[in-house]
Coordinates of C-alpha atoms in Angstrom, one line a residue:
Chain A
X1 CA -7.9 -23.7 -63.4
X2 CA -5.5 -22.0 -61.0
X3 CA -5.9 -18.2 -60.9
X4 CA -5.5 -15.5 -58.4
X5 CA -8.9 -14.2 -59.1
X6 CA -10.6 -17.5 -58.4
X7 CA -12.9 -19.4 -60.7
X8 CA -16.1 -18.5 -58.8
X9 CA -15.3 -14.8 -59.1
X10 CA -14.6 -15.2 -62.9
X11 CA -17.9 -17.0 -63.4
X12 CA -19.7 -14.2 -61.5
X13 CA -18.1 -11.5 -63.6
X14 CA -19.0 -13.2 -66.8
X15 CA -22.5 -14.4 -65.9
X16 CA -23.3 -10.9 -64.6
X17 CA -22.1 -9.2 -67.7
X18 CA -23.6 -11.6 -70.3
X19 CA -26.9 -12.1 -68.5
X20 CA -28.7 -9.8 -70.9
X21 CA -28.2 -12.1 -74.0
X22 CA -31.1 -14.3 -74.9
X23 CA -31.5 -17.5 -76.7
X24 CA -29.7 -20.2 -74.6
X25 CA -32.3 -23.0 -74.3
X26 CA -30.5 -24.7 -71.4
X27 CA -29.4 -21.6 -69.5
X28 CA -26.0 -20.3 -68.4
X29 CA -23.7 -22.9 -66.8
X30 CA -24.9 -26.1 -68.5
X31 CA -22.5 -28.4 -70.3
X32 CA -23.2 -26.8 -73.7
X33 CA -24.8 -23.7 -75.1
X34 CA -28.0 -24.5 -77.0
X35 CA -29.1 -21.6 -79.1
X36 CA -32.7 -21.5 -80.1
X37 CA -33.0 -21.4 -83.9
X38 CA -36.8 -21.4 -83.8
X39 CA -39.2 -24.3 -84.2
X40 CA -37.7 -27.4 -82.5
X41 CA -34.1 -26.7 -83.7
X42 CA -31.1 -25.7 -81.6
X43 CA -27.6 -24.8 -82.6
X44 CA -25.5 -26.5 -79.9
X45 CA -22.0 -25.1 -79.4
X46 CA -19.2 -25.7 -77.0
X47 CA -15.7 -24.5 -76.4
X48 CA -13.1 -26.1 -74.1
X49 CA -9.5 -25.0 -73.9
X50 CA -6.5 -27.2 -73.1
X51 CA -3.2 -25.6 -72.0
X52 CA -0.1 -27.8 -71.9
X53 CA 1.3 -26.9 -68.5
X54 CA -2.0 -27.4 -66.6
X55 CA -3.9 -29.9 -68.6
X56 CA -1.3 -32.3 -70.0
X57 CA 0.0 -34.9 -67.5
X58 CA 3.7 -36.1 -67.8
X59 CA 4.2 -38.8 -70.4
X60 CA 1.3 -37.8 -72.7
X61 CA 2.2 -37.8 -76.4
X62 CA 1.2 -35.0 -78.8
X63 CA -1.1 -37.4 -80.5
X64 CA -2.9 -38.0 -77.2
X65 CA -3.0 -34.2 -76.5
X66 CA -4.9 -33.8 -79.9
X67 CA -7.2 -36.7 -79.0
X68 CA -8.0 -35.3 -75.6
X69 CA -8.8 -31.8 -77.0
X70 CA -11.5 -33.3 -79.1
X71 CA -12.8 -35.7 -76.5
X72 CA -13.2 -33.1 -73.7
X73 CA -15.5 -31.1 -76.0
X74 CA -17.4 -34.3 -77.2
X75 CA -18.0 -35.5 -73.7
X76 CA -20.3 -32.5 -73.1
X77 CA -22.3 -33.3 -76.2
X78 CA -22.6 -36.9 -75.1
X79 CA -24.1 -35.9 -71.8
X80 CA -26.7 -33.8 -73.6
X81 CA -27.5 -36.4 -76.1
X82 CA -26.6 -34.2 -79.0
X83 CA -24.6 -35.4 -82.1
X84 CA -21.6 -33.2 -82.7
X85 CA -21.0 -32.4 -86.4
X86 CA -18.2 -29.8 -86.8
X87 CA -14.9 -29.4 -84.9
X88 CA -12.7 -26.3 -85.2
X89 CA -9.4 -25.7 -83.4
X90 CA -7.6 -22.5 -82.5
X91 CA -4.0 -23.2 -81.7
X92 CA -1.4 -21.2 -79.8
X93 CA 1.9 -22.9 -80.7
X94 CA 5.2 -22.0 -78.9
X95 CA 8.1 -20.7 -81.0
X96 CA 10.4 -23.6 -81.8
X97 CA 7.6 -26.2 -81.7
X98 CA 8.6 -28.9 -84.2
X99 CA 6.7 -29.7 -87.4
X100 CA 6.8 -33.4 -86.4
X101 CA 5.1 -32.7 -83.1
X102 CA 2.5 -30.5 -84.8
X103 CA 1.7 -33.3 -87.3
X104 CA 1.3 -35.8 -84.4
X105 CA -1.0 -33.4 -82.6
X106 CA -3.2 -32.9 -85.7
X107 CA -3.3 -36.6 -86.3
X108 CA -4.7 -37.1 -82.9
X109 CA -7.3 -34.5 -83.5
X110 CA -8.1 -36.0 -86.9
X111 CA -8.4 -39.6 -85.5
X112 CA -10.6 -38.5 -82.6
X113 CA -12.9 -36.7 -85.1
X114 CA -13.0 -39.8 -87.2
X115 CA -13.8 -41.9 -84.1
X116 CA -16.7 -39.7 -83.1
X117 CA -17.8 -39.1 -86.8
X118 CA -17.2 -35.4 -86.7
X119 CA -15.9 -33.2 -89.5
X120 CA -12.7 -31.4 -88.5
X121 CA -12.8 -28.4 -90.8
X122 CA -10.3 -25.8 -89.8
X123 CA -9.4 -23.2 -87.2
X124 CA -6.7 -20.7 -86.5
X125 CA -3.0 -20.8 -85.6
X126 CA -0.9 -18.3 -83.7
X127 CA 2.4 -18.1 -81.8
X128 CA 2.0 -18.4 -78.0
X129 CA 4.2 -19.0 -74.9
X130 CA 2.7 -22.4 -74.1
X131 CA 0.8 -24.8 -76.3
X132 CA -2.8 -23.7 -76.1
X133 CA -5.6 -25.6 -77.9
X134 CA -9.1 -24.1 -78.0
X135 CA -11.5 -26.6 -79.4
X136 CA -15.0 -25.7 -80.7
X137 CA -17.8 -28.1 -81.4
X138 CA -21.0 -27.5 -83.2
X139 CA -24.1 -29.7 -83.8
X140 CA -27.8 -29.4 -84.4
X141 CA -29.9 -30.4 -81.4
X142 CA -33.6 -30.6 -80.8
X143 CA -35.6 -29.2 -78.0
X144 CA -37.5 -32.4 -77.3
X145 CA -34.3 -34.5 -77.2
X146 CA -31.6 -32.4 -75.5
X147 CA -31.0 -33.3 -71.9
X148 CA -30.2 -30.4 -69.5
X149 CA -28.8 -30.5 -65.9
X150 CA -32.1 -29.3 -64.4
X151 CA -34.6 -32.1 -64.8
X152 CA -33.9 -34.5 -61.9
X153 CA -37.1 -35.5 -60.1
X154 CA -38.0 -37.5 -57.0
X155 CA -37.9 -41.2 -57.8
X156 CA -35.3 -41.0 -60.5
X157 CA -32.5 -43.5 -60.6
X158 CA -28.9 -42.2 -60.8
X159 CA -27.1 -44.0 -63.5
X160 CA -23.6 -43.7 -65.0
X161 CA -22.1 -44.9 -68.3
X162 CA -18.9 -46.3 -66.8
X163 CA -16.8 -47.0 -63.7
X164 CA -14.9 -44.3 -61.8
X165 CA -11.5 -43.8 -60.2
X166 CA -9.4 -44.5 -63.4
X167 CA -8.4 -41.0 -64.1
X168 CA -7.6 -40.0 -60.5
X169 CA -5.5 -43.2 -60.1
X170 CA -3.9 -42.7 -63.5
X171 CA -2.9 -39.1 -62.7
X172 CA -1.2 -40.2 -59.4
X173 CA 0.8 -42.7 -61.4
X174 CA 1.7 -40.2 -64.2
X175 CA 2.8 -37.6 -61.6
X176 CA 5.0 -40.3 -59.9
X177 CA 3.2 -40.0 -56.6
X178 CA 2.3 -43.6 -56.5
X179 CA 3.1 -46.7 -58.5
X180 CA 1.6 -50.0 -59.5
X181 CA 2.6 -53.2 -61.4
X182 CA 3.0 -52.6 -65.1
X183 CA -0.3 -54.1 -66.3
X184 CA -2.3 -52.2 -63.8
X185 CA -0.5 -48.9 -64.4
X186 CA -0.9 -49.2 -68.2
X187 CA -4.7 -49.7 -67.8
X188 CA -5.0 -46.8 -65.4
X189 CA -2.8 -44.4 -67.5
X190 CA -5.1 -45.1 -70.5
X191 CA -7.9 -43.2 -68.6
X192 CA -5.8 -40.0 -68.7
X193 CA -3.9 -40.4 -71.9
X194 CA -6.7 -41.7 -74.1
X195 CA -10.0 -40.7 -72.6
X196 CA -13.1 -41.7 -74.6
X197 CA -16.4 -39.8 -74.5
X198 CA -19.5 -41.9 -74.2
X199 CA -21.1 -40.4 -77.2
X200 CA -23.1 -43.5 -78.5
X201 CA -24.5 -44.1 -75.0
X202 CA -25.6 -40.4 -74.7
X203 CA -27.2 -40.4 -78.1
X204 CA -29.1 -43.6 -77.6
X205 CA -30.3 -42.8 -74.1
X206 CA -31.6 -39.4 -75.2
X207 CA -33.2 -40.9 -78.3
X208 CA -35.4 -43.2 -76.2
X209 CA -36.2 -40.4 -73.8
X210 CA -34.6 -42.3 -70.9
X211 CA -33.1 -39.3 -69.1
X212 CA -34.6 -36.5 -67.0
X213 CA -31.2 -34.8 -66.5
X214 CA -27.6 -35.5 -67.3
X215 CA -24.1 -34.1 -66.9
X216 CA -20.6 -34.7 -68.2
X217 CA -18.9 -36.4 -65.2
X218 CA -15.3 -35.8 -66.5
X219 CA -14.7 -33.4 -63.6
X220 CA -15.5 -36.0 -61.0
X221 CA -18.4 -37.9 -59.6
X222 CA -18.9 -36.0 -56.4
X223 CA -18.9 -32.6 -58.2
X224 CA -21.3 -33.9 -60.9
X225 CA -23.8 -35.3 -58.4
X226 CA -23.7 -32.0 -56.5
X227 CA -24.4 -30.0 -59.7
X228 CA -27.3 -32.3 -60.8
X229 CA -28.7 -32.1 -57.3
X230 CA -28.4 -28.4 -57.1
X231 CA -29.8 -27.8 -60.6
X232 CA -32.7 -30.2 -60.0
X233 CA -33.6 -29.3 -56.5
X234 CA -33.5 -32.9 -55.3
X235 CA -31.0 -35.0 -53.3
X236 CA -29.5 -38.4 -54.1
X237 CA -29.1 -41.5 -52.1
X238 CA -25.9 -43.3 -53.4
X239 CA -25.6 -46.9 -52.3
X240 CA -23.1 -48.2 -54.8
X241 CA -20.2 -46.5 -56.5
X242 CA -18.9 -48.3 -59.6
X243 CA -15.1 -48.4 -59.3
X244 CA -12.7 -49.6 -62.0
X245 CA -11.3 -53.0 -60.9
X246 CA -7.7 -51.9 -61.4
X247 CA -8.4 -48.9 -59.2
X248 CA -9.3 -51.2 -56.3
X249 CA -6.0 -53.1 -56.8
X250 CA -4.1 -49.8 -57.1
X251 CA -5.7 -48.5 -53.9
X252 CA -5.0 -51.8 -52.1
X253 CA -1.3 -51.7 -53.0
X254 CA -0.9 -48.1 -52.0
X255 CA -3.0 -48.0 -48.9
X256 CA -5.6 -45.6 -50.5
X257 CA -9.4 -45.6 -50.3
X258 CA -10.8 -46.6 -53.7
X259 CA -14.0 -44.6 -53.1
X260 CA -12.0 -41.4 -52.5
X261 CA -10.4 -42.0 -56.0
X262 CA -13.8 -42.6 -57.5
X263 CA -15.4 -39.5 -56.1
Chain B
X1 CA 1.9 -15.4 -86.5
X2 CA 5.7 -15.8 -86.0
X3 CA 6.7 -19.4 -85.7
X4 CA 9.8 -21.4 -86.5
X5 CA 7.7 -23.9 -88.5
X6 CA 6.4 -21.2 -90.8
X7 CA 2.7 -20.5 -91.5
X8 CA 2.7 -22.2 -94.9
X9 CA 4.1 -25.4 -93.5
X10 CA 1.5 -25.4 -90.7
X11 CA -1.4 -24.9 -93.2
X12 CA 0.0 -27.7 -95.4
X13 CA 0.2 -30.1 -92.5
X14 CA -3.4 -29.2 -91.4
X15 CA -5.0 -29.2 -94.8
X16 CA -3.3 -32.4 -95.7
X17 CA -4.5 -34.2 -92.6
X18 CA -8.1 -32.8 -92.6
X19 CA -8.7 -33.1 -96.3
X20 CA -10.8 -36.2 -95.8
X21 CA -13.6 -34.5 -93.9
X22 CA -16.6 -33.5 -96.0
X23 CA -19.3 -30.9 -95.7
X24 CA -17.5 -27.5 -96.0
X25 CA -19.5 -25.7 -98.7
X26 CA -16.9 -23.0 -99.3
X27 CA -13.8 -25.2 -99.1
X28 CA -10.7 -25.1 -96.9
X29 CA -9.1 -21.7 -96.6
X30 CA -12.1 -19.4 -97.0
X31 CA -12.9 -16.8 -94.4
X32 CA -15.4 -19.1 -92.6
X33 CA -16.3 -22.7 -92.4
X34 CA -19.8 -23.2 -93.9
X35 CA -21.1 -26.7 -93.0
X36 CA -23.8 -28.1 -95.2
X37 CA -26.9 -28.9 -93.1
X38 CA -28.9 -30.1 -96.0
X39 CA -31.4 -28.2 -98.1
X40 CA -30.3 -24.6 -98.5
X41 CA -29.0 -24.3 -94.9
X42 CA -25.4 -23.9 -93.7
X43 CA -24.0 -23.8 -90.2
X44 CA -21.4 -21.0 -90.5
X45 CA -18.6 -21.2 -87.9
X46 CA -15.4 -19.4 -87.4
X47 CA -12.6 -19.2 -84.7
X48 CA -9.9 -16.6 -84.4
X49 CA -7.5 -16.4 -81.6
X50 CA -5.9 -13.3 -80.1
X51 CA -2.7 -13.5 -78.0
X52 CA -1.7 -10.4 -76.0
X53 CA 2.0 -10.2 -76.9
X54 CA 1.5 -10.6 -80.7
X55 CA -1.9 -9.1 -81.3
X56 CA -2.3 -6.3 -78.8
X57 CA -0.5 -3.0 -79.7
X58 CA 0.9 -0.8 -76.9
X59 CA -1.7 1.4 -75.4
X60 CA -4.7 -0.8 -76.1
X61 CA -7.1 -1.1 -73.1
X62 CA -8.6 -4.4 -72.0
X63 CA -12.0 -3.1 -73.1
X64 CA -10.6 -2.7 -76.6
X65 CA -8.9 -6.1 -76.5
X66 CA -12.3 -7.6 -75.8
X67 CA -13.9 -5.5 -78.5
X68 CA -11.2 -6.6 -81.0
X69 CA -11.6 -10.3 -80.2
X70 CA -15.3 -10.1 -81.3
X71 CA -14.7 -7.9 -84.3
X72 CA -11.9 -10.0 -85.8
X73 CA -14.4 -12.9 -86.0
X74 CA -17.3 -10.8 -87.1
X75 CA -15.4 -9.3 -90.0
X76 CA -15.1 -12.7 -91.7
X77 CA -18.9 -13.2 -91.4
X78 CA -19.4 -9.7 -92.9
X79 CA -17.3 -10.6 -95.9
X80 CA -19.4 -13.7 -96.5
X81 CA -22.7 -11.9 -96.0
X82 CA -23.7 -14.1 -93.1
X83 CA -25.4 -12.9 -90.0
X84 CA -23.5 -14.0 -86.8
X85 CA -25.8 -15.2 -84.0
X86 CA -23.8 -16.7 -81.2
X87 CA -20.3 -15.8 -79.7
X88 CA -18.3 -18.0 -77.3
X89 CA -15.0 -17.2 -75.8
X90 CA -12.3 -19.5 -74.5
X91 CA -9.9 -17.5 -72.3
X92 CA -6.4 -18.2 -71.1
X93 CA -5.8 -15.8 -68.3
X94 CA -2.3 -15.2 -66.7
X95 CA -1.9 -15.8 -63.0
X96 CA -2.2 -12.5 -61.1
X97 CA -4.5 -11.0 -63.8
X98 CA -6.8 -8.5 -61.9
X99 CA -10.5 -8.9 -61.6
X100 CA -10.9 -5.3 -62.7
X101 CA -9.1 -5.9 -66.0
X102 CA -11.1 -9.1 -66.6
X103 CA -14.3 -7.1 -66.1
X104 CA -13.2 -4.5 -68.6
X105 CA -12.3 -7.2 -71.1
X106 CA -15.6 -8.9 -70.8
X107 CA -17.4 -5.5 -71.0
X108 CA -15.6 -5.0 -74.3
X109 CA -16.8 -8.4 -75.5
X110 CA -20.3 -7.7 -74.4
X111 CA -20.5 -4.3 -76.0
X112 CA -19.1 -5.5 -79.3
X113 CA -21.7 -8.4 -79.2
X114 CA -24.4 -5.8 -78.5
X115 CA -23.1 -3.6 -81.4
X116 CA -23.3 -6.5 -83.9
X117 CA -26.5 -7.9 -82.4
X118 CA -24.9 -11.2 -81.4
X119 CA -25.7 -13.3 -78.3
X120 CA -22.6 -13.8 -76.1
X121 CA -23.5 -17.0 -74.3
X122 CA -20.4 -18.4 -72.6
X123 CA -17.1 -20.2 -73.0
X124 CA -14.2 -21.5 -71.0
X125 CA -11.6 -20.0 -68.7
X126 CA -8.2 -21.4 -67.9
X127 CA -4.8 -20.2 -66.5
X128 CA -2.2 -19.5 -69.1
X129 CA 1.2 -17.7 -69.4
X130 CA -0.1 -14.9 -71.7
X131 CA -3.6 -13.6 -72.1
X132 CA -5.1 -15.8 -74.9
X133 CA -8.6 -15.2 -76.3
X134 CA -10.1 -17.7 -78.7
X135 CA -13.3 -16.4 -80.1
X136 CA -15.9 -18.6 -81.7
X137 CA -18.7 -17.4 -83.9
X138 CA -21.8 -19.2 -85.2
X139 CA -24.6 -18.3 -87.6
X140 CA -27.0 -19.9 -90.0
X141 CA -26.2 -19.2 -93.6
X142 CA -27.9 -20.0 -96.9
X143 CA -26.2 -21.5 -100.0
X144 CA -27.8 -19.0 -102.4
X145 CA -26.6 -16.1 -100.3
X146 CA -23.2 -16.8 -98.9
X147 CA -20.3 -15.2 -100.8
X148 CA -17.1 -17.3 -101.2
X149 CA -13.6 -16.2 -102.3
X150 CA -13.8 -18.1 -105.6
X151 CA -16.4 -16.4 -107.8
X152 CA -14.6 -13.4 -109.3
X153 CA -15.2 -13.2 -113.1
X154 CA -13.9 -11.2 -116.0
X155 CA -15.7 -7.8 -116.1
X156 CA -16.3 -7.6 -112.3
X157 CA -15.7 -4.4 -110.5
X158 CA -13.4 -4.5 -107.4
X159 CA -15.1 -2.6 -104.6
X160 CA -14.3 -2.0 -101.0
X161 CA -16.4 -0.9 -98.0
X162 CA -14.0 1.7 -96.7
X163 CA -10.6 3.4 -97.0
X164 CA -7.3 1.8 -96.3
X165 CA -4.0 2.7 -94.6
X166 CA -5.5 3.5 -91.2
X167 CA -4.4 0.4 -89.3
X168 CA -0.9 0.4 -90.8
X169 CA -0.4 4.1 -89.9
X170 CA -2.1 3.6 -86.5
X171 CA 0.3 0.7 -85.7
X172 CA 3.3 2.8 -86.5
X173 CA 2.2 5.5 -84.1
X174 CA 1.3 3.0 -81.4
X175 CA 4.7 1.4 -81.7
X176 CA 6.4 4.8 -81.4
X177 CA 8.1 4.5 -84.8
X178 CA 6.5 7.6 -86.2
X179 CA 4.4 10.4 -84.9
X180 CA 1.7 12.8 -85.9
X181 CA -0.2 15.9 -84.5
X182 CA -2.7 14.8 -81.8
X183 CA -5.9 15.0 -83.8
X184 CA -4.5 12.9 -86.7
X185 CA -2.9 10.4 -84.3
X186 CA -6.1 9.9 -82.4
X187 CA -8.0 9.2 -85.6
X188 CA -5.4 6.8 -86.8
X189 CA -5.1 5.0 -83.5
X190 CA -8.8 4.3 -83.5
X191 CA -8.3 2.0 -86.5
X192 CA -6.2 -0.3 -84.4
X193 CA -7.8 0.2 -81.0
X194 CA -11.4 0.1 -82.0
X195 CA -11.8 -1.7 -85.3
X196 CA -15.3 -2.1 -86.7
X197 CA -16.5 -4.9 -88.9
X198 CA -18.6 -3.8 -91.9
X199 CA -21.4 -6.2 -91.0
X200 CA -24.4 -4.3 -92.3
X201 CA -22.7 -3.6 -95.6
X202 CA -21.8 -7.3 -96.1
X203 CA -25.4 -8.4 -95.2
X204 CA -27.0 -5.9 -97.5
X205 CA -24.7 -6.5 -100.4
X206 CA -25.2 -10.3 -100.2
X207 CA -29.0 -9.9 -99.8
X208 CA -29.2 -8.0 -103.1
X209 CA -26.9 -10.6 -104.8
X210 CA -24.4 -7.8 -105.6
X211 CA -21.2 -9.9 -105.0
X212 CA -19.5 -12.6 -107.0
X213 CA -16.7 -13.1 -104.5
X214 CA -15.6 -11.4 -101.3
X215 CA -12.9 -11.5 -98.6
X216 CA -12.2 -9.9 -95.3
X217 CA -9.5 -7.3 -96.0
X218 CA -8.3 -7.0 -92.4
X219 CA -5.0 -8.6 -93.3
X220 CA -4.3 -5.9 -95.9
X221 CA -5.4 -4.9 -99.3
X222 CA -2.6 -6.4 -101.4
X223 CA -2.9 -9.8 -99.7
X224 CA -6.7 -9.7 -100.1
X225 CA -6.6 -8.9 -103.8
X226 CA -4.0 -11.7 -104.3
X227 CA -6.2 -14.2 -102.6
X228 CA -9.4 -13.2 -104.6
X229 CA -7.4 -13.2 -107.8
X230 CA -5.9 -16.6 -107.0
X231 CA -9.2 -18.2 -105.9
X232 CA -11.1 -16.8 -108.9
X233 CA -8.5 -17.3 -111.6
X234 CA -8.7 -13.7 -112.8
X235 CA -6.4 -10.7 -112.5
X236 CA -7.4 -7.2 -111.4
X237 CA -6.6 -3.7 -112.7
X238 CA -6.4 -1.3 -109.8
X239 CA -6.5 2.4 -110.8
X240 CA -7.6 4.0 -107.6
X241 CA -6.8 3.0 -104.0
X242 CA -9.0 4.7 -101.4
X243 CA -6.8 6.0 -98.7
X244 CA -7.9 7.5 -95.4
X245 CA -7.4 11.3 -95.5
X246 CA -5.4 11.3 -92.2
X247 CA -3.1 8.6 -93.6
X248 CA -2.2 11.0 -96.5
X249 CA -1.4 13.7 -93.9
X250 CA 0.5 11.3 -91.7
X251 CA 2.5 10.0 -94.7
X252 CA 3.3 13.5 -95.8
X253 CA 4.6 14.6 -92.4
X254 CA 6.7 11.5 -92.1
X255 CA 8.0 11.2 -95.6
X256 CA 6.1 7.9 -96.2
X257 CA 4.2 6.7 -99.3
X258 CA 0.5 6.6 -98.5
X259 CA -0.1 3.8 -101.0
X260 CA 2.4 1.6 -99.3
X261 CA 0.5 2.1 -96.0
X262 CA -2.8 1.3 -97.8
X263 CA -1.6 -1.9 -99.4

C-alpha cells in the first residue's frame, strides 16, 4: 500500500463513514468481518486484493500468484479459527494477457482452494491496466469459537504457529538485493512464492478453546504483536523469537541481523 | 469487458477448471453464487468489479461511482429475490488520488448501502494504476425462495420491473454522440449516473412465489431474454417492449429507433 493519501487517512475516512453500520461481531479492523446472523451463528467474510506491480515479487509464476491470492484471504480465517467455505475472485486482466497465463493463474487458485478444502465458485472478470485480483472468502463461524484480536489477558502465553524471517529474507533474494547458496535461496524463496496459511492449526486451537486472542501474522511479527497488545490493553515480554534456520544462515552470509528479518 | 482473450474463452477456462467444486445451488453462470449450507439455508454471495476507464461514463461523480458499485451487486440479489446483508469493498486507488474524492466515493457506497438496508462493514485498500472497485455482497437465502435462471416454462408471462432504453440513451448523451433538450437529457443521464436496483420488487415477487425464473437485466433486454430462454429451454413471444418515455423523445429527435435502444 503506497498512496499519496496515506493508509491511516484512508482507514480514518472509511471507518468514520461506515461507523453507523451494525452487526460486526468482532468490530472494525479485525482480520475478518463476522456478521451476526442471530443465535450463535456468524457469517464470516473477508476480501483481500492483490495487484501485480506491488504484491508480486520478481520470479513469481502465475500459478503462484493464484495460490497467493487464495492464501492471503485464508490466513485471516486461520487466525480467527473459522473454516472458510466459499471463494470468489474478481479479476482485472490487462489487455493482451495470454490465455495460457490465465489458465495457470486459475489453476493456482483452484489448487489452493483444493488444499484448504474451499469451494471456488465463480467471480467476475474485467479489463484493467494491471493484473488485479480481489479474492473474497466466506464461511460460517460461531460466536463461542471465533477468536478476535481483543482478548489478550495478563498471564497469557504468546505463541506462534511457525518460525519467522522467511518471507523477509526471501523477498530480499527475489529483489536481487542479497544472495545465498542455491539450497538456502530455494527454501527462502518458497516463503514468498508459495505461502501456506496455518488453517488446520487455527481450527484446532479454536476448537479446544486454547486462544484468548489471535491475529494473522503475515504482515510481520512486530506489527502483529503491537496490534494484539493495543487491542487487548496488555503488554508482552518476548524472550525468544523463533527464526527459520535458513534465515540465520542467510543473515550470517550477508552480515544481517536475523532478528531484524524475523520482526 | 474488452480483452484480447475474449470473454467466452475466459469463462470456458474458469468453468472448466472450477467445475469440480460442489455446493452451488443455482449452478455456474447464474446471477449469484448460492452455497448450500444444509437444510433450507443458502449463503448467497456475489462479486462485481468496476474499473474507472471501462465502467465509468464521462461526467459521473465519485459519489455516483460508489453508488453504482453497490447497485451493480445488489441488482443480482434483487433478481434472485434474496435480501443482501453485508457489503465489502476492495479498492485499488491510483497514486495521487485525492482524499476528498475518496471521501465522496465512500459516501456514495455508504448511502447506497443505507438505501438498500445493507451493512457496509469493511474491505481492503491498495495502490493501483486505475481506480478499481471490487464489491462483494453476502446474504442468507432459502432454497424454496431463491429464483434461478432455469425455471421458465411454457405458458409463463415475461414481466419486467421497469422500462428500458434509459441507460443506452443516457450513455450516448454522456459520450457526446447524441444530444437532447436539457430536461430530457437530465432524466436519461440519471439512468447511468444513479442506477437503482429493484430490490423491493424482487423480494416481494419471490416472497409470494410469483416467479419461475428471473435475471438481472442490467446488461440489456435482448441478452437477458436470450439467457432466460437458453437456461429454461423455452422461447418467448415478445409483443410489447416497455420503453422509457424520454427515450422515445430522444430517439425521435436524433432519428434513432427506440426499440434498438431498449434492446
